[in-house]
Coordinates of N, CA and C in Angstrom, one line a residue:
M780 N 20.2 -8.7 -77.4 CA 19.5 -9.6 -76.5 C 20.4 -9.9 -75.3
K781 N 21.7 -10.1 -75.5 CA 22.6 -10.3 -74.4 C 22.6 -9.1 -73.4
L782 N 22.6 -8.0 -74.0 CA 22.6 -6.8 -73.2 C 21.3 -6.7 -72.3
I783 N 20.1 -7.1 -72.9 CA 18.9 -7.0 -72.1 C 18.9 -8.0 -71.0
L784 N 19.4 -9.2 -71.2 CA 19.5 -10.2 -70.2 C 20.5 -9.7 -69.1
L785 N 21.5 -9.0 -69.4 CA 22.5 -8.5 -68.5 C 21.8 -7.5 -67.6
L786 N 21.0 -6.6 -68.2 CA 20.3 -5.6 -67.4 C 19.3 -6.2 -66.4
V787 N 18.6 -7.2 -66.9 CA 17.6 -7.9 -66.0 C 18.4 -8.6 -64.8
A788 N 19.5 -9.2 -65.1 CA 20.3 -9.9 -64.1 C 20.8 -8.9 -63.0
L789 N 21.3 -7.7 -63.5 CA 21.8 -6.7 -62.6 C 20.6 -6.1 -61.7
T790 N 19.5 -6.0 -62.3 CA 18.3 -5.5 -61.5 C 17.9 -6.4 -60.4
T791 N 17.9 -7.7 -60.8 CA 17.5 -8.8 -59.8 C 18.6 -8.8 -58.7
L792 N 19.8 -8.8 -59.0 CA 20.9 -8.8 -58.0 C 20.8 -7.6 -57.1
S793 N 20.5 -6.4 -57.6 CA 20.4 -5.2 -56.8 C 19.3 -5.3 -55.8
C794 N 18.1 -5.9 -56.3 CA 17.0 -6.1 -55.3 C 17.4 -7.0 -54.2
I795 N 18.1 -8.1 -54.5 CA 18.4 -9.1 -53.5 C 19.4 -8.4 -52.5
L796 N 20.4 -7.7 -52.9 CA 21.4 -7.1 -52.1 C 20.8 -6.0 -51.2
I797 N 19.9 -5.2 -51.7 CA 19.3 -4.1 -50.9 C 18.4 -4.7 -49.8
F798 N 17.5 -5.6 -50.2 CA 16.6 -6.1 -49.2 C 17.3 -7.0 -48.1
N799 N 18.4 -7.7 -48.5 CA 19.1 -8.4 -47.5 C 19.9 -7.5 -46.5
S800 N 20.2 -6.3 -46.9 CA 21.0 -5.4 -46.1 C 20.1 -4.7 -45.1
V801 N 18.8 -4.7 -45.2 CA 17.9 -4.0 -44.3 C 17.6 -4.9 -43.1
P802 N 17.9 -4.4 -41.9 CA 17.6 -5.2 -40.7 C 16.1 -5.3 -40.5
I803 N 15.6 -6.4 -40.0 CA 14.1 -6.5 -39.8 C 13.9 -6.2 -38.3
A804 N 13.0 -5.3 -38.0 CA 12.7 -4.9 -36.7 C 11.9 -5.9 -35.9
A805 N 10.9 -6.5 -36.5 CA 10.1 -7.4 -35.8 C 10.9 -8.7 -35.4
G806 N 10.8 -9.1 -34.1 CA 11.5 -10.3 -33.7 C 13.0 -10.2 -33.5
S807 N 13.6 -9.0 -33.6 CA 15.0 -8.9 -33.5 C 15.5 -8.7 -32.0
F808 N 14.5 -8.8 -31.1 CA 14.9 -8.7 -29.7 C 13.8 -9.5 -28.9
P809 N 14.1 -10.0 -27.7 CA 13.1 -10.7 -26.9 C 12.0 -9.7 -26.5
L810 N 10.8 -10.2 -26.4 CA 9.7 -9.4 -25.9 C 9.4 -9.7 -24.5
V811 N 9.7 -8.8 -23.6 CA 9.7 -9.0 -22.1 C 8.5 -8.5 -21.5
Q812 N 7.9 -9.3 -20.6 CA 6.8 -8.8 -19.7 C 7.1 -9.2 -18.3
I813 N 7.1 -8.2 -17.4 CA 7.3 -8.4 -16.0 C 6.1 -8.1 -15.2
T814 N 5.6 -9.0 -14.4 CA 4.4 -8.9 -13.6 C 4.7 -9.3 -12.2
P815 N 4.2 -8.5 -11.2 CA 3.6 -7.2 -11.3 C 4.6 -6.1 -11.7
E816 N 4.1 -5.0 -12.2 CA 4.9 -3.9 -12.6 C 5.5 -3.1 -11.4
Y817 N 4.8 -3.2 -10.2 CA 5.3 -2.6 -9.0 C 4.8 -3.5 -7.8
V818 N 5.5 -3.4 -6.7 CA 5.1 -4.2 -5.5 C 4.9 -3.3 -4.3
D819 N 3.7 -3.3 -3.7 CA 3.4 -2.6 -2.5 C 3.1 -3.6 -1.4
F820 N 4.0 -3.7 -0.4 CA 3.9 -4.6 0.7 C 2.9 -4.2 1.8
G821 N 2.5 -2.9 1.7 CA 1.7 -2.4 2.8 C 2.4 -2.2 4.1
S822 N 1.7 -2.3 5.2 CA 2.3 -2.1 6.5 C 2.9 -3.4 7.1
Q823 N 4.1 -3.3 7.7 CA 4.8 -4.5 8.2 C 5.6 -4.1 9.4
E824 N 5.5 -5.0 10.4 CA 6.2 -4.7 11.7 C 7.7 -4.7 11.5
V825 N 8.4 -3.7 12.1 CA 9.8 -3.5 11.9 C 10.5 -4.8 12.4
G826 N 11.5 -5.3 11.6 CA 12.2 -6.5 12.0 C 11.6 -7.8 11.6
Q827 N 10.3 -7.8 11.2 CA 9.6 -9.0 10.9 C 9.4 -9.1 9.3
P828 N 9.8 -10.3 8.7 CA 9.6 -10.4 7.3 C 8.2 -10.6 6.9
S829 N 7.9 -10.0 5.7 CA 6.5 -10.2 5.2 C 6.4 -11.5 4.4
S830 N 5.2 -11.8 4.0 CA 5.1 -13.0 3.1 C 5.7 -12.6 1.7
A831 N 6.3 -13.7 1.1 CA 7.0 -13.5 -0.2 C 6.0 -13.1 -1.3
V832 N 6.3 -12.2 -2.1 CA 5.6 -11.8 -3.3 C 6.3 -12.3 -4.5
S833 N 5.6 -13.1 -5.4 CA 6.2 -13.7 -6.5 C 6.2 -12.7 -7.7
L834 N 7.3 -12.6 -8.4 CA 7.5 -11.7 -9.6 C 7.9 -12.6 -10.7
T835 N 7.2 -12.4 -11.9 CA 7.4 -13.2 -13.1 C 8.0 -12.4 -14.2
V836 N 9.1 -13.0 -14.8 CA 9.7 -12.4 -15.9 C 9.5 -13.4 -17.1
A837 N 8.7 -12.9 -18.1 CA 8.3 -13.7 -19.2 C 8.9 -13.2 -20.6
N838 N 9.3 -14.2 -21.4 CA 9.8 -13.9 -22.8 C 8.6 -14.3 -23.7
L839 N 7.8 -13.3 -24.1 CA 6.6 -13.5 -24.8 C 6.8 -14.0 -26.2
P840 N 5.8 -14.8 -26.7 CA 5.9 -15.2 -28.1 C 5.9 -14.0 -29.0
G841 N 6.5 -14.1 -30.2 CA 6.6 -13.0 -31.1 C 8.0 -12.7 -31.4
G842 N 8.9 -12.8 -30.5 CA 10.3 -12.7 -30.7 C 10.9 -14.0 -31.0
T843 N 12.1 -14.1 -31.5 CA 12.7 -15.4 -31.8 C 14.0 -15.6 -31.0
F844 N 14.3 -14.8 -30.0 CA 15.5 -14.9 -29.3 C 15.3 -15.3 -27.8
T845 N 16.3 -15.9 -27.3 CA 16.3 -16.3 -25.9 C 16.5 -15.1 -25.0
L846 N 15.8 -14.9 -23.9 CA 16.0 -13.8 -23.0 C 17.0 -14.2 -22.0
V847 N 18.0 -13.4 -21.8 CA 19.1 -13.7 -20.9 C 19.1 -12.6 -19.8
V848 N 19.2 -13.0 -18.5 CA 19.2 -12.0 -17.4 C 20.6 -12.2 -16.7
P849 N 21.6 -11.5 -17.1 CA 22.9 -11.6 -16.5 C 23.0 -11.1 -15.0
D850 N 22.1 -10.2 -14.6 CA 22.2 -9.7 -13.3 C 20.9 -9.0 -12.9
L851 N 20.6 -9.0 -11.6 CA 19.5 -8.3 -11.0 C 19.9 -7.9 -9.6
Y852 N 19.3 -6.8 -9.1 CA 19.7 -6.4 -7.7 C 18.6 -5.3 -7.3
I853 N 18.7 -5.0 -6.0 CA 17.8 -4.0 -5.4 C 18.6 -2.8 -5.0
E854 N 18.2 -1.6 -5.4 CA 18.8 -0.4 -5.1 C 17.9 0.6 -4.6
G855 N 18.4 1.7 -4.0 CA 17.5 2.8 -3.4 C 17.8 3.1 -2.0
P856 N 17.2 4.1 -1.5 CA 17.5 4.6 -0.1 C 17.1 3.6 1.0
N857 N 16.2 2.7 0.7 CA 15.8 1.7 1.7 C 16.0 0.3 1.2
S858 N 17.0 0.1 0.4 CA 17.2 -1.2 -0.2 C 17.4 -2.3 0.9
A859 N 18.0 -1.9 2.1 CA 18.2 -2.9 3.1 C 16.9 -3.5 3.7
S860 N 15.8 -2.9 3.4 CA 14.5 -3.4 3.9 C 13.9 -4.4 3.0
F861 N 14.4 -4.6 1.8 CA 13.9 -5.6 0.8 C 14.9 -6.6 0.4
S862 N 14.5 -7.8 0.1 CA 15.4 -8.9 -0.2 C 14.8 -9.8 -1.3
I863 N 15.6 -10.5 -2.0 CA 15.2 -11.4 -3.1 C 15.4 -12.9 -2.6
I864 N 14.4 -13.7 -2.8 CA 14.5 -15.1 -2.4 C 14.0 -16.0 -3.6
D865 N 14.4 -17.3 -3.5 CA 14.0 -18.2 -4.6 C 14.2 -17.7 -6.0
D866 N 15.4 -17.2 -6.2 CA 15.7 -16.5 -7.5 C 15.9 -17.5 -8.6
N867 N 14.9 -17.6 -9.5 CA 15.1 -18.5 -10.7 C 15.3 -17.7 -12.0
V868 N 15.6 -16.4 -11.8 CA 15.7 -15.5 -13.0 C 17.2 -15.2 -13.3
K869 N 17.9 -14.8 -12.3 CA 19.3 -14.4 -12.5 C 20.2 -15.5 -13.1
H870 N 21.0 -15.1 -14.1 CA 21.8 -16.1 -14.8 C 21.0 -17.2 -15.5
R871 N 19.8 -16.8 -15.9 CA 18.9 -17.8 -16.5 C 18.6 -17.4 -18.0
A872 N 18.6 -18.4 -18.8 CA 18.3 -18.2 -20.2 C 16.8 -18.6 -20.4
I873 N 15.9 -17.6 -20.6 CA 14.5 -17.9 -20.7 C 14.1 -18.0 -22.2
D874 N 13.7 -19.2 -22.6 CA 13.4 -19.4 -24.0 C 12.1 -18.7 -24.4
N875 N 11.9 -18.5 -25.7 CA 10.7 -17.8 -26.2 C 9.5 -18.5 -25.8
G876 N 8.5 -17.8 -25.3 CA 7.2 -18.4 -24.8 C 7.3 -19.0 -23.5
T877 N 8.4 -18.8 -22.7 CA 8.4 -19.3 -21.3 C 8.7 -18.2 -20.4
S878 N 8.7 -18.5 -19.0 CA 8.9 -17.5 -18.0 C 9.7 -18.1 -16.9
A879 N 10.1 -17.2 -16.0 CA 10.8 -17.6 -14.7 C 10.4 -16.6 -13.6
T880 N 10.5 -17.1 -12.4 CA 10.0 -16.3 -11.2 C 11.1 -16.1 -10.2
L881 N 10.8 -15.1 -9.3 CA 11.6 -14.9 -8.1 C 10.7 -14.4 -7.0
G882 N 11.2 -14.4 -5.8 CA 10.4 -13.9 -4.6 C 10.9 -12.7 -4.0
L883 N 10.1 -11.8 -3.5 CA 10.5 -10.6 -2.9 C 9.9 -10.5 -1.5
V884 N 10.7 -10.1 -0.5 CA 10.3 -10.0 0.9 C 10.6 -8.6 1.4
F885 N 9.7 -8.1 2.2 CA 9.9 -6.8 2.9 C 10.1 -7.0 4.4
K886 N 11.2 -6.6 4.9 CA 11.6 -6.7 6.3 C 12.1 -5.3 6.7
P887 N 11.2 -4.4 7.1 CA 11.6 -3.0 7.4 C 12.6 -2.9 8.5
V888 N 13.6 -2.1 8.3 CA 14.6 -1.9 9.4 C 14.2 -0.7 10.3
S889 N 13.2 0.1 9.9 CA 12.8 1.3 10.7 C 11.4 1.6 10.4
N890 N 10.8 2.5 11.2 CA 9.5 3.0 11.0 C 9.4 3.8 9.8
G891 N 8.2 4.0 9.3 CA 7.9 4.9 8.2 C 7.9 4.2 6.8
A892 N 7.7 5.1 5.8 CA 7.7 4.6 4.4 C 9.1 4.1 4.0
Q893 N 9.1 3.0 3.3 CA 10.3 2.4 2.7 C 10.2 2.3 1.2
D894 N 11.2 2.7 0.5 CA 11.1 2.7 -1.0 C 12.4 2.1 -1.5
A895 N 12.4 1.3 -2.6 CA 13.5 0.8 -3.2 C 13.1 0.4 -4.7
T896 N 14.1 -0.1 -5.4 CA 13.8 -0.5 -6.8 C 14.5 -1.8 -7.2
L897 N 13.8 -2.7 -7.7 CA 14.4 -3.9 -8.3 C 14.8 -3.7 -9.7
V898 N 16.1 -3.9 -10.0 CA 16.7 -3.6 -11.3 C 17.0 -5.0 -11.9
I899 N 16.4 -5.2 -13.1 CA 16.6 -6.5 -13.9 C 17.3 -6.1 -15.2
I900 N 18.6 -6.6 -15.3 CA 19.3 -6.4 -16.5 C 19.1 -7.5 -17.5
T901 N 18.7 -7.1 -18.8 CA 18.4 -8.1 -19.8 C 19.1 -7.8 -21.1
N902 N 18.9 -8.7 -22.1 CA 19.4 -8.5 -23.4 C 18.3 -8.2 -24.4
A903 N 17.3 -7.4 -23.8 CA 16.0 -7.2 -24.6 C 16.1 -6.0 -25.5
G904 N 17.3 -5.4 -25.8 CA 17.4 -4.3 -26.7 C 17.6 -4.8 -28.1
I905 N 17.5 -3.9 -29.1 CA 17.8 -4.2 -30.5 C 19.1 -4.8 -30.6
D906 N 19.2 -5.9 -31.4 CA 20.4 -6.7 -31.6 C 20.9 -7.2 -30.3
L907 N 20.0 -7.5 -29.4 CA 20.3 -8.1 -28.1 C 21.2 -7.3 -27.2
S908 N 21.0 -5.9 -27.3 CA 21.8 -5.0 -26.5 C 21.2 -5.0 -25.1
E909 N 21.9 -4.4 -24.1 CA 21.5 -4.4 -22.7 C 20.3 -3.4 -22.5
V910 N 19.3 -3.9 -21.7 CA 18.2 -3.1 -21.3 C 17.9 -3.4 -19.9
K911 N 17.7 -2.3 -19.1 CA 17.4 -2.5 -17.7 C 15.9 -2.2 -17.4
F912 N 15.2 -3.2 -16.7 CA 13.9 -3.0 -16.3 C 13.8 -2.7 -14.8
K913 N 13.0 -1.7 -14.4 CA 13.0 -1.3 -13.0 C 11.5 -1.5 -12.5
V914 N 11.5 -2.2 -11.3 CA 10.2 -2.5 -10.6 C 10.3 -1.8 -9.3
P915 N 9.4 -0.7 -9.1 CA 9.4 0.0 -7.8 C 8.9 -1.0 -6.6
L916 N 9.5 -0.8 -5.5 CA 9.1 -1.6 -4.3 C 8.8 -0.6 -3.2
T917 N 7.7 -0.8 -2.4 CA 7.4 0.1 -1.4 C 6.7 -0.6 -0.2
G918 N 6.8 -0.1 1.0 CA 6.2 -0.6 2.1 C 6.3 0.4 3.3
V919 N 5.6 0.1 4.4 CA 5.6 0.9 5.6 C 6.0 0.1 6.8
G920 N 7.1 0.6 7.5 CA 7.5 -0.1 8.7 C 6.7 0.5 9.9
T921 N 6.2 -0.4 10.8 CA 5.4 0.0 11.9 C 5.9 -0.7 13.2
G922 N 5.6 -0.2 14.4 CA 5.9 -0.8 15.6 C 7.3 -0.8 16.1
G923 N 8.1 -0.1 15.4 CA 9.5 0.0 15.9 C 9.8 1.2 16.8
V924 N 11.0 1.4 17.2 CA 11.4 2.5 18.1 C 11.3 3.8 17.3
P925 N 10.5 4.8 17.8 CA 10.5 6.0 17.0 C 11.8 6.7 16.9
I926 N 12.0 7.2 15.7 CA 13.3 7.9 15.4 C 13.2 9.3 16.0
I927 N 14.1 9.6 16.9 CA 14.2 10.9 17.6 C 15.3 11.8 17.0
S928 N 14.9 13.0 16.6 CA 15.9 13.9 16.0 C 16.9 14.3 17.0
T929 N 18.2 14.2 16.6 CA 19.3 14.6 17.4 C 19.8 16.0 17.1
T930 N 19.1 16.7 16.2 CA 19.5 18.1 15.8 C 19.4 19.0 17.0
P931 N 20.5 19.7 17.4 CA 20.5 20.6 18.5 C 19.5 21.8 18.2
I932 N 18.8 22.2 19.3 CA 17.9 23.4 19.1 C 18.7 24.6 19.4
S933 N 18.6 25.6 18.4 CA 19.4 26.8 18.6 C 18.7 27.7 19.6
P934 N 19.5 28.4 20.5 CA 18.8 29.3 21.5 C 18.2 30.4 20.8
S935 N 17.1 30.8 21.4 CA 16.3 32.0 20.9 C 17.0 33.3 21.3
P936 N 17.2 34.2 20.3 CA 17.9 35.4 20.7 C 17.0 36.3 21.5
T937 N 17.7 37.0 22.5 CA 16.9 38.0 23.3 C 16.7 39.2 22.5
P938 N 15.6 40.0 22.8 CA 15.3 41.2 22.1 C 16.5 42.1 22.0
G939 N 16.8 42.6 20.8 CA 17.9 43.6 20.7 C 19.2 43.0 20.5
T940 N 19.3 41.7 20.5 CA 20.7 41.0 20.3 C 20.6 40.2 19.1
S941 N 21.8 39.7 18.6 CA 21.9 38.8 17.4 C 22.7 37.6 17.8
L942 N 22.4 36.5 17.2 CA 23.1 35.3 17.4 C 24.5 35.3 16.7
Y943 N 24.7 36.3 15.8 CA 25.9 36.4 15.1 C 26.8 37.4 15.7
T944 N 28.1 37.1 15.9 CA 29.0 38.1 16.5 C 29.5 38.9 15.4
T945 N 30.2 40.0 15.8 CA 30.7 41.0 14.8 C 31.7 40.3 13.9
G946 N 31.6 40.5 12.6 CA 32.6 39.9 11.7 C 32.1 38.6 11.0
Q947 N 31.0 38.0 11.6 CA 30.4 36.8 10.9 C 29.5 37.2 9.8
N948 N 29.4 36.4 8.8 CA 28.5 36.7 7.7 C 27.2 36.1 7.9
Q949 N 26.2 36.9 8.0 CA 24.8 36.4 8.2 C 24.3 35.9 6.9
P950 N 23.6 34.7 6.9 CA 23.1 34.2 5.6 C 22.0 35.2 5.0
S951 N 22.1 35.4 3.7 CA 21.1 36.3 3.1 C 19.8 35.5 2.9
S952 N 18.7 36.2 2.7 CA 17.4 35.6 2.5 C 17.4 34.7 1.2
S953 N 18.2 35.1 0.2 CA 18.2 34.3 -1.0 C 18.9 33.0 -0.8
E954 N 20.0 33.0 0.0 CA 20.7 31.7 0.3 C 19.8 30.8 1.1
G955 N 19.0 31.4 2.0 CA 18.2 30.5 2.8 C 17.1 29.9 2.0
S956 N 16.5 30.6 1.1 CA 15.4 30.1 0.3 C 16.0 29.0 -0.7
Q957 N 17.3 29.2 -1.1 CA 17.9 28.2 -2.0 C 18.1 26.9 -1.3
A958 N 18.5 27.0 0.0 CA 18.8 25.8 0.8 C 17.5 25.0 1.0
D959 N 16.4 25.7 1.1 CA 15.1 25.0 1.3 C 14.5 24.3 0.1
K960 N 15.1 24.6 -1.0 CA 14.6 24.0 -2.2 C 15.0 22.5 -2.3
T961 N 14.1 21.7 -2.8 CA 14.4 20.3 -3.0 C 14.5 20.0 -4.5
V962 N 15.5 19.1 -4.8 CA 15.7 18.8 -6.2 C 14.9 17.6 -6.6
P963 N 14.0 17.6 -7.5 CA 13.2 16.5 -7.8 C 14.0 15.4 -8.4
S964 N 13.7 14.1 -8.0 CA 14.5 13.0 -8.6 C 14.1 12.8 -10.1
Q965 N 15.1 12.3 -10.8 CA 14.8 12.0 -12.2 C 14.0 10.8 -12.4
V966 N 13.0 10.8 -13.2 CA 12.2 9.6 -13.5 C 12.8 8.8 -14.6
A967 N 13.1 7.6 -14.4 CA 13.7 6.7 -15.4 C 12.7 6.4 -16.5
S968 N 13.2 6.5 -17.7 CA 12.3 6.2 -18.9 C 12.0 4.7 -18.9
N969 N 10.9 4.3 -19.5 CA 10.4 3.0 -19.6 C 11.3 2.2 -20.6
P970 N 12.1 1.2 -20.2 CA 12.9 0.5 -21.1 C 12.2 -0.2 -22.2
E971 N 10.9 -0.5 -22.0 CA 10.2 -1.2 -23.0 C 9.9 -0.4 -24.2
S972 N 10.1 1.0 -24.1 CA 9.9 1.8 -25.2 C 11.1 1.9 -26.2
A973 N 12.2 1.4 -25.7 CA 13.5 1.5 -26.5 C 13.4 0.7 -27.7
P974 N 12.9 -0.6 -27.7 CA 12.8 -1.3 -28.9 C 11.9 -0.7 -29.9
A975 N 10.7 -0.1 -29.4 CA 9.8 0.5 -30.3 C 10.3 1.7 -31.1
T976 N 11.1 2.5 -30.3 CA 11.8 3.6 -31.0 C 12.8 3.2 -32.0
T977 N 13.6 2.2 -31.7 CA 14.6 1.7 -32.7 C 13.9 1.1 -33.9
A978 N 12.8 0.4 -33.6 CA 12.1 -0.2 -34.8 C 11.6 0.9 -35.7
S979 N 11.1 2.0 -35.2 CA 10.7 3.1 -36.0 C 11.8 3.6 -36.9
E980 N 13.0 3.8 -36.2 CA 14.1 4.2 -37.0 C 14.5 3.3 -38.1
Q981 N 14.3 1.9 -37.9 CA 14.6 1.0 -38.9 C 13.6 1.1 -40.0
G982 N 12.3 1.4 -39.6 CA 11.3 1.6 -40.6 C 11.6 2.7 -41.6
D983 N 12.2 3.8 -41.0 CA 12.6 4.9 -41.9 C 13.7 4.5 -42.8
K984 N 14.6 3.7 -42.3 CA 15.7 3.2 -43.2 C 15.2 2.3 -44.3
Q985 N 14.2 1.5 -44.0 CA 13.6 0.7 -45.1 C 12.9 1.5 -46.1
T986 N 12.3 2.6 -45.7 CA 11.6 3.5 -46.7 C 12.7 4.1 -47.6
V987 N 13.8 4.6 -47.1 CA 14.9 5.2 -47.9 C 15.4 4.1 -48.9
V988 N 15.6 2.9 -48.4 CA 16.1 1.8 -49.3 C 15.2 1.5 -50.4
I989 N 13.9 1.5 -50.1 CA 12.9 1.2 -51.1 C 12.9 2.3 -52.2
I990 N 13.0 3.6 -51.8 CA 13.1 4.7 -52.7 C 14.3 4.5 -53.6
L991 N 15.4 4.2 -53.0 CA 16.6 4.0 -53.9 C 16.4 2.8 -54.8
L992 N 15.7 1.8 -54.4 CA 15.5 0.6 -55.3 C 14.6 1.0 -56.4
V993 N 13.6 1.8 -56.2 CA 12.7 2.3 -57.3 C 13.5 3.1 -58.3
L994 N 14.3 4.0 -57.8 CA 15.1 4.9 -58.7 C 16.1 4.0 -59.5
T995 N 16.7 3.0 -58.9 CA 17.6 2.1 -59.6 C 16.9 1.4 -60.8
V996 N 15.7 0.8 -60.4 CA 14.9 0.1 -61.4 C 14.5 1.0 -62.5
T997 N 14.0 2.2 -62.2 CA 13.6 3.2 -63.2 C 14.8 3.5 -64.1
A998 N 16.0 3.7 -63.6 CA 17.1 4.0 -64.5 C 17.4 2.9 -65.4
L999 N 17.3 1.6 -64.9 CA 17.6 0.5 -65.7 C 16.6 0.3 -66.8
V1000 N 15.3 0.5 -66.5 CA 14.2 0.4 -67.5 C 14.4 1.4 -68.6
T1001 N 14.8 2.7 -68.1 CA 15.0 3.8 -69.1 C 16.1 3.4 -70.1
G1002 N 17.2 2.9 -69.5 CA 18.3 2.5 -70.4 C 17.9 1.4 -71.3
L1003 N 17.1 0.5 -70.8 CA 16.6 -0.6 -71.7 C 15.8 -0.1 -72.8
L1004 N 14.9 0.8 -72.6 CA 14.0 1.4 -73.6 C 14.9 2.1 -74.7
I1005 N 15.9 2.9 -74.2 CA 16.8 3.6 -75.2 C 17.5 2.6 -76.1
I1006 N 17.9 1.5 -75.5 CA 18.6 0.5 -76.3 C 17.7 -0.2 -77.3
L1007 N 16.4 -0.4 -76.9 CA 15.5 -1.0 -77.8 C 15.1 -0.1 -79.0
R1008 N 15.0 1.2 -78.7 CA 14.7 2.2 -79.8 C 15.9 2.2 -80.8
R1009 N 17.1 2.2 -80.2 CA 18.3 2.3 -81.2 C 18.3 1.0 -82.0
N1010 N 18.0 -0.1 -81.5 CA 18.0 -1.4 -82.3 C 16.9 -1.3 -83.4
K1011 N 15.7 -0.7 -83.1 CA 14.7 -0.6 -84.1 C 15.1 0.3 -85.2
G1012 N 15.8 1.4 -84.8 CA 16.3 2.4 -85.8 C 17.3 1.8 -86.7

């Protein structure tokens, strides 16, 4: 009888230890929503600021952790044309179910299309690890001084002559075509997918642990049956 009680106690203890060792995916990180997902200021006169556009960073219900934004900034080829005002997000701890806002202004420094990216650094990863959210910013500068190309125009060669003197290496056709090729920019992955991917991995771990638990219980029950049969004999 004592041996049976010991086996039952070991089985219960094994179940407790196994389930407590499995991290729970749901609620293990803040659930972030940023609106709008991108900002298009449209056309704006060069040197004149646009009306401010409000951007909201929300910590949605469902998680149990406070959202922290240690830093945010604007990057990109035309970052000087965009600015942040009324920032209530940076260095802010946003409780679950609440939100914070900031303002964005477009003041183009030159004519033409202007593009940049607002980068928001958060603790929205699994186990509160760092995750960067990126919001595209775009606008068009108008009314400024046209940009005049300063590239010198090469003289046209006269028939029967070459622009290259003897001994100079003329560029091959393959080199010229290679120089004309443009390298596409890399598209950043959506940071919101990171928690979902990690949660899937944790789900796989839970499945493995449950299988091990079933095997453990099966072994203990088998041992118990063997002991009972020996006692009857």
